mmCIF file of C-alpha atoms in Angstrom:
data_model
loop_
_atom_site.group_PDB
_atom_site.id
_atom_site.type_symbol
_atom_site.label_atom_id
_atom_site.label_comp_id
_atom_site.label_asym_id
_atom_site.label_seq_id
_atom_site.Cartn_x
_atom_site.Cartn_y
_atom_site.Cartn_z
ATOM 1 C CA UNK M 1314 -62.587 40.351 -32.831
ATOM 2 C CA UNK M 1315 -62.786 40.486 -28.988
ATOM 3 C CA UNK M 1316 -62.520 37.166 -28.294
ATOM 4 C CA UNK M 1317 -59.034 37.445 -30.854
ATOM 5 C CA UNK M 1318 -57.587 39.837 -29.669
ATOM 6 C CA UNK M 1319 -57.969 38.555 -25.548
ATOM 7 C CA UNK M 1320 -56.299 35.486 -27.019
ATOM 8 C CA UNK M 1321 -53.316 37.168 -28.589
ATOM 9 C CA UNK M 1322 -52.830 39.152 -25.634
ATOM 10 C CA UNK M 1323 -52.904 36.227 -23.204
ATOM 11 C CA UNK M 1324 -50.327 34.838 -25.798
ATOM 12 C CA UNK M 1325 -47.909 37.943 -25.713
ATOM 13 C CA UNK M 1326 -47.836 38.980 -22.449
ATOM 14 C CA UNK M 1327 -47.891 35.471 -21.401
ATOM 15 C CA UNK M 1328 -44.550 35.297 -23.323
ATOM 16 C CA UNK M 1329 -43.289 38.337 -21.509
ATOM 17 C CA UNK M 1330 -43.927 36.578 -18.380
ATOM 18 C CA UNK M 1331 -42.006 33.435 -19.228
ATOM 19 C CA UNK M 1332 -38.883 35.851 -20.467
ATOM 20 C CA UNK M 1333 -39.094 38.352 -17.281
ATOM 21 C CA UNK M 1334 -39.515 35.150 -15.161
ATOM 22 C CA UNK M 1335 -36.350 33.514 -16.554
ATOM 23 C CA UNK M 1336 -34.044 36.627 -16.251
ATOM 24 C CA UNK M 1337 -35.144 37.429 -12.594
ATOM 25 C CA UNK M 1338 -35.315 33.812 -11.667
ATOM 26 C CA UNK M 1339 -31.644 33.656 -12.984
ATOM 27 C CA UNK M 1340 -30.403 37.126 -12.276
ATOM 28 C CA UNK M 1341 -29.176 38.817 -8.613
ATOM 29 C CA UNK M 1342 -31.675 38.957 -5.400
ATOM 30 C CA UNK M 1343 -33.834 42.070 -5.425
ATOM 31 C CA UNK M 1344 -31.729 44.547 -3.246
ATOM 32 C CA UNK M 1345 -28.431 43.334 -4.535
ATOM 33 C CA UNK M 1346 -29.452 43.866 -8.557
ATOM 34 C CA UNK M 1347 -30.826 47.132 -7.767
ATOM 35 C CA UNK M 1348 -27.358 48.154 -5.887
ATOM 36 C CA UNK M 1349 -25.068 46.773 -8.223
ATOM 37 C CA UNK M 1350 -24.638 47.498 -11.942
ATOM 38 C CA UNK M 1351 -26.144 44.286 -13.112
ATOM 39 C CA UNK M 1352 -28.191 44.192 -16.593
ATOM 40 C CA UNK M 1353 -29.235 41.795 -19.117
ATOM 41 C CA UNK M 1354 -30.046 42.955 -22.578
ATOM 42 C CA UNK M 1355 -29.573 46.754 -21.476
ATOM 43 C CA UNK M 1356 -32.514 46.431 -18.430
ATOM 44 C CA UNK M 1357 -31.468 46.818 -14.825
ATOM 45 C CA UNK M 1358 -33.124 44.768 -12.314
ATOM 46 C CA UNK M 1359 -35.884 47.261 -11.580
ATOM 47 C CA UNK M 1360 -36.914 47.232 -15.779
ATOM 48 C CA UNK M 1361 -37.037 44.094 -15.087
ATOM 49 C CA UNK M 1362 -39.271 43.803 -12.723
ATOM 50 C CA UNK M 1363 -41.447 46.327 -13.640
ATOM 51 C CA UNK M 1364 -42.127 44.567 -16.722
ATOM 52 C CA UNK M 1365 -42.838 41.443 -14.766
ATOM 53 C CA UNK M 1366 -45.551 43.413 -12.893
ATOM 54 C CA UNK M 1367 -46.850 45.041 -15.840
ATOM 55 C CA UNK M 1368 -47.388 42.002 -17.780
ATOM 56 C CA UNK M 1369 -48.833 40.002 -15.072
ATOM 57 C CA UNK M 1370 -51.437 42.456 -14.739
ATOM 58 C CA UNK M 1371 -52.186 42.608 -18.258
ATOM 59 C CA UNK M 1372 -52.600 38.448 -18.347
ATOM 60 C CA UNK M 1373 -54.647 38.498 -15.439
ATOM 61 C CA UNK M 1374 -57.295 40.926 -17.492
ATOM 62 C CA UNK M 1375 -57.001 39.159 -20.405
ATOM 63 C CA UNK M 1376 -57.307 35.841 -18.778
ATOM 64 C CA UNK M 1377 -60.390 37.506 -16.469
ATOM 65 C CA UNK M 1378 -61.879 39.101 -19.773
ATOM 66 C CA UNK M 1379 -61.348 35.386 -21.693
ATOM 67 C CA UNK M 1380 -63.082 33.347 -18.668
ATOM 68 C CA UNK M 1381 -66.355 35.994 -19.209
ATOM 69 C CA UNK M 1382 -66.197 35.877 -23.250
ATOM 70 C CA UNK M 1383 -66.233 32.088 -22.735
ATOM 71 C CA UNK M 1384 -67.874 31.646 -19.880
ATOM 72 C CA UNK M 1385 -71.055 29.309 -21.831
ATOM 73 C CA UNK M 1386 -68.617 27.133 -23.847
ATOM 74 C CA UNK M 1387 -67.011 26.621 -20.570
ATOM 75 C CA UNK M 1388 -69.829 25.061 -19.025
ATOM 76 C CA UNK M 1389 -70.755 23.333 -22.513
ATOM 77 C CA UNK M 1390 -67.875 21.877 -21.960
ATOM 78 C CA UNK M 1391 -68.277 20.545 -18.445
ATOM 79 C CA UNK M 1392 -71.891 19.071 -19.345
ATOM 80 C CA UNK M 1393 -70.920 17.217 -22.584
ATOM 81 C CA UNK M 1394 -68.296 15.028 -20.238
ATOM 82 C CA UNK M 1395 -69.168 11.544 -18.581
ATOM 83 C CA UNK M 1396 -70.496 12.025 -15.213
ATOM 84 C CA UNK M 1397 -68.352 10.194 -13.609
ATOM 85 C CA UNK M 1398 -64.638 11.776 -16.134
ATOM 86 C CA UNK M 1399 -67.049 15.481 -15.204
ATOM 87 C CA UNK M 1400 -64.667 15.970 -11.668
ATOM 88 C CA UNK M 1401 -61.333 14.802 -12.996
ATOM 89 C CA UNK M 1402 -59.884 17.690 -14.660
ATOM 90 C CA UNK M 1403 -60.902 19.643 -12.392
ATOM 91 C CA UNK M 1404 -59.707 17.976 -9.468
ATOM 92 C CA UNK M 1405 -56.516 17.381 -11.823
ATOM 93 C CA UNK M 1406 -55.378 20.545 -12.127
ATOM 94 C CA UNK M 1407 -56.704 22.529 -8.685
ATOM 95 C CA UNK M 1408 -54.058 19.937 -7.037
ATOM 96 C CA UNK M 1409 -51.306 19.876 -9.850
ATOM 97 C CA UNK M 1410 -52.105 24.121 -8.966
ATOM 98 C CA UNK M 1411 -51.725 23.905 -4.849
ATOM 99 C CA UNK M 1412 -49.042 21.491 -5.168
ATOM 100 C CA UNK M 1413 -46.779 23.812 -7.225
ATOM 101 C CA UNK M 1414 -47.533 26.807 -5.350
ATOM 102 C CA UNK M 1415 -47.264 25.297 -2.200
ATOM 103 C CA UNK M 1416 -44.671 22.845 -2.965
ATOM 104 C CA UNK M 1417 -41.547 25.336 -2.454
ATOM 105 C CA UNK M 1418 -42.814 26.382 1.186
ATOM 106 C CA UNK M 1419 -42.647 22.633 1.941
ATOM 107 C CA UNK M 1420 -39.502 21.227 0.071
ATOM 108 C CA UNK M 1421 -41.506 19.383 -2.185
ATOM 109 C CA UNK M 1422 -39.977 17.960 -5.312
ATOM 110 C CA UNK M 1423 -39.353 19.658 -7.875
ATOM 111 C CA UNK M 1424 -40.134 22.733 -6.315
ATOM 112 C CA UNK M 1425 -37.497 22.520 -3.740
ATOM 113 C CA UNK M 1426 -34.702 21.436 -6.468
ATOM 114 C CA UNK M 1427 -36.082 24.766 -8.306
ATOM 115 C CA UNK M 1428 -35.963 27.114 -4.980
ATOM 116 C CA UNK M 1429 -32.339 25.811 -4.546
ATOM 117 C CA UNK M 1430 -31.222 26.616 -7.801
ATOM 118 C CA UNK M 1431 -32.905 30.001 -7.561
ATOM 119 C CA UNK M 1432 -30.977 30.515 -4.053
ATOM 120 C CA UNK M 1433 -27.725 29.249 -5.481
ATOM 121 C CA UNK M 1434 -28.009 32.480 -8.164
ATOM 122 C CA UNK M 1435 -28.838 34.645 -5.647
ATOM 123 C CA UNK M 1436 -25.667 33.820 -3.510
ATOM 124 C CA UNK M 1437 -23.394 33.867 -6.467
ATOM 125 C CA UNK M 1438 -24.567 37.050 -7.464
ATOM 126 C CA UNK M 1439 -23.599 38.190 -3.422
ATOM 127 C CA UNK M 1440 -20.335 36.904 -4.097
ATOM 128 C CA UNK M 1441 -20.053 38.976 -7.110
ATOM 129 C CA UNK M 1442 -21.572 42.577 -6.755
ATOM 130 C CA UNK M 1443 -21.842 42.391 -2.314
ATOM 131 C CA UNK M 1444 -24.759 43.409 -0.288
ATOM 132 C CA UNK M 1445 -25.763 46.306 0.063
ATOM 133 C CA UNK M 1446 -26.246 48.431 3.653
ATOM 134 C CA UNK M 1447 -29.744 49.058 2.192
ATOM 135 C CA UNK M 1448 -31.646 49.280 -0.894
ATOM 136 C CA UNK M 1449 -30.589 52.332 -2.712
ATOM 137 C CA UNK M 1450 -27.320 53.080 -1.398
ATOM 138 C CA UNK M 1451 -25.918 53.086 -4.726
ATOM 139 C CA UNK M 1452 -27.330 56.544 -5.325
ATOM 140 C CA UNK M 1453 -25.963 57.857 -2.264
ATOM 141 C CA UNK M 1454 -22.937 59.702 -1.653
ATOM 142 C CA UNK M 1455 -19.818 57.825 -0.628
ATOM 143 C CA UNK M 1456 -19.406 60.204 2.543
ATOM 144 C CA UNK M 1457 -22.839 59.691 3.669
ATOM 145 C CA UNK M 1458 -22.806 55.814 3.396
ATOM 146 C CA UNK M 1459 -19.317 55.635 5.159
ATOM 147 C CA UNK M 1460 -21.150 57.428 8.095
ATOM 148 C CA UNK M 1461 -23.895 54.795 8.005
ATOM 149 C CA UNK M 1462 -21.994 52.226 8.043
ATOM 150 C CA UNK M 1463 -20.200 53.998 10.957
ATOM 151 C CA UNK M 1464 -16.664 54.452 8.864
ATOM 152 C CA UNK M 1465 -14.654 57.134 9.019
ATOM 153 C CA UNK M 1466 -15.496 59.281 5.808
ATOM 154 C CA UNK M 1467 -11.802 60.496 5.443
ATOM 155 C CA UNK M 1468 -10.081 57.631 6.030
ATOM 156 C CA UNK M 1469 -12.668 55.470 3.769
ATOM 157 C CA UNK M 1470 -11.806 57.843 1.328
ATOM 158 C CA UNK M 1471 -8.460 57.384 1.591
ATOM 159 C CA UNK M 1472 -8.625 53.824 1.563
ATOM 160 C CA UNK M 1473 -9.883 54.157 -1.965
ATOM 161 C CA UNK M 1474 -7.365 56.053 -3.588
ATOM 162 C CA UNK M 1475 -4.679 54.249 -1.414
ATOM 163 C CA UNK M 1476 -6.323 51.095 -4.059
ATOM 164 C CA UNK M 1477 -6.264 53.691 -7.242
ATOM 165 C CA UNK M 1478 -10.090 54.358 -6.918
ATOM 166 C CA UNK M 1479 -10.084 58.002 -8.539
ATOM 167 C CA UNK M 1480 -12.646 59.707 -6.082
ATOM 168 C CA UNK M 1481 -14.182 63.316 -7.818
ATOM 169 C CA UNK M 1482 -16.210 64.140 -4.204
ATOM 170 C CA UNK M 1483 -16.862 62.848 -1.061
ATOM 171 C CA UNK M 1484 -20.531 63.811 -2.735
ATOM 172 C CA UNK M 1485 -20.109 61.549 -5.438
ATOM 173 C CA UNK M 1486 -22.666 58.648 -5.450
ATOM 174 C CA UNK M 1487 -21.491 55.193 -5.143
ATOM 175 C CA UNK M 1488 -23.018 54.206 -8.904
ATOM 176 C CA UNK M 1489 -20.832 56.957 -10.231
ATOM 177 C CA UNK M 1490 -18.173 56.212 -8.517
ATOM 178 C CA UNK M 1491 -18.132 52.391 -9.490
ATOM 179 C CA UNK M 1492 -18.924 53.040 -13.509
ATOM 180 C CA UNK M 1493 -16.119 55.333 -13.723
ATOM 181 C CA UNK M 1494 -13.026 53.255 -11.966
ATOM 182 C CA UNK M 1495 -14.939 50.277 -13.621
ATOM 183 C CA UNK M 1496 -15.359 47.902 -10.605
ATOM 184 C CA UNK M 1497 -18.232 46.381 -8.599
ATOM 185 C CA UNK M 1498 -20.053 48.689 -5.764
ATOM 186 C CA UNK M 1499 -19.742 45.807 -3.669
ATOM 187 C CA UNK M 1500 -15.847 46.138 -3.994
ATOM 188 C CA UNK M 1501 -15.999 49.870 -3.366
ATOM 189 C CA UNK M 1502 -17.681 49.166 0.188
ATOM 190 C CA UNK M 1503 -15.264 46.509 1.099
ATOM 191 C CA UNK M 1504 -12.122 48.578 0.091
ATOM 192 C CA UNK M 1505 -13.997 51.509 2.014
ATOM 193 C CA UNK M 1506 -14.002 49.426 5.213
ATOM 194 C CA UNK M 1507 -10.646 48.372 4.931
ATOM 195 C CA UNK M 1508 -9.247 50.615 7.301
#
């Protein structure tokens, strides 16, 4: 039943992994999905990547807890091979391993073809939502990131409703701000610094 279950789990949460890898490989750069109001199949970038996290921990016990369950039929296996075949899956796939993981650090193909596709997403989703000043400025108030940026708060408000923003508070945060008139965060900041 142990063995089972280990399996099914590597299985499942292996799954996870290959979903949660797709949508963040796909979806905005870190500090622009948490800023902007991004979300695939009702999960913000953070869900996201907190399942990510979660589930790779979970296959890394399973797979840890699998290797000691089957630890003899492991080396059962190694022994009933040819001497000379014994090295070659081994060697096999520890290089097929360092070449992958290394291979994006060092433009190799197909790594590098998958890094640029990955960086071409992560511009486009620039383009769309902006950049924010910093990480959670979404959840700040418009006054108080105007000052950061080193804006007049009173005139970057007015910029806003001079473009038919509707503005409750200078307290209001930008997330609130951008649900409400229905536009990107990223477009709030650049109206903002209009002036």
């Amino acid at each position: 039943m142990t063995r089972q279950t280990t399996s099914l789990i590597l299985v499942f949460s292996g799954l996870v992994l290959l979903v949660t890898s797709l949508v963040l490989y796909f979806g905005p750069a870190g500090q622009v999905g948490h800023f902007s109001p991004w979300s695939f199949w009702g999960l913000g970038r953070h869900h996201w990547g907190v399942l990510h996290l979660n589930a790779g921990l979970l296959f890394c016990i399973a797979m840890l807890l699998h290797t000691a369950l089957n630890w003899k039929a492991l080396l059962r296996y190694g022994q009933r091979m040819q001497p000379h075949w014994s090295l070659s899956p081994l060697l096999l796939s520890l290089t097929l391993t360092i070449y992958v993981c290394l291979g994006g650090s060092y433009d190799l193909p197909p790594m590098k073809q998958y890094i640029d596709i990955a960086r071409s997403c992560r511009l486009d989703s620039v383009k769309k939502y902006g950049s924010p000043p910093y990480g959670i400025a979404s959840h700040f108030p418009v006054a108080q990131i105007a000052m950061y940026m080193g804006w007049d708060p009173k005139k970057a408000i007015a910029q806003l409703n001079e473009h038919h923003i509707v503005i409750q508070s200078p307290q209001q945060s930008l997330a609130d701000l951008a649900r409400e008139n229905r536009t990107t965060i990223g477009h709030l900041l650049d109206t903002m610094q209009a002036h």
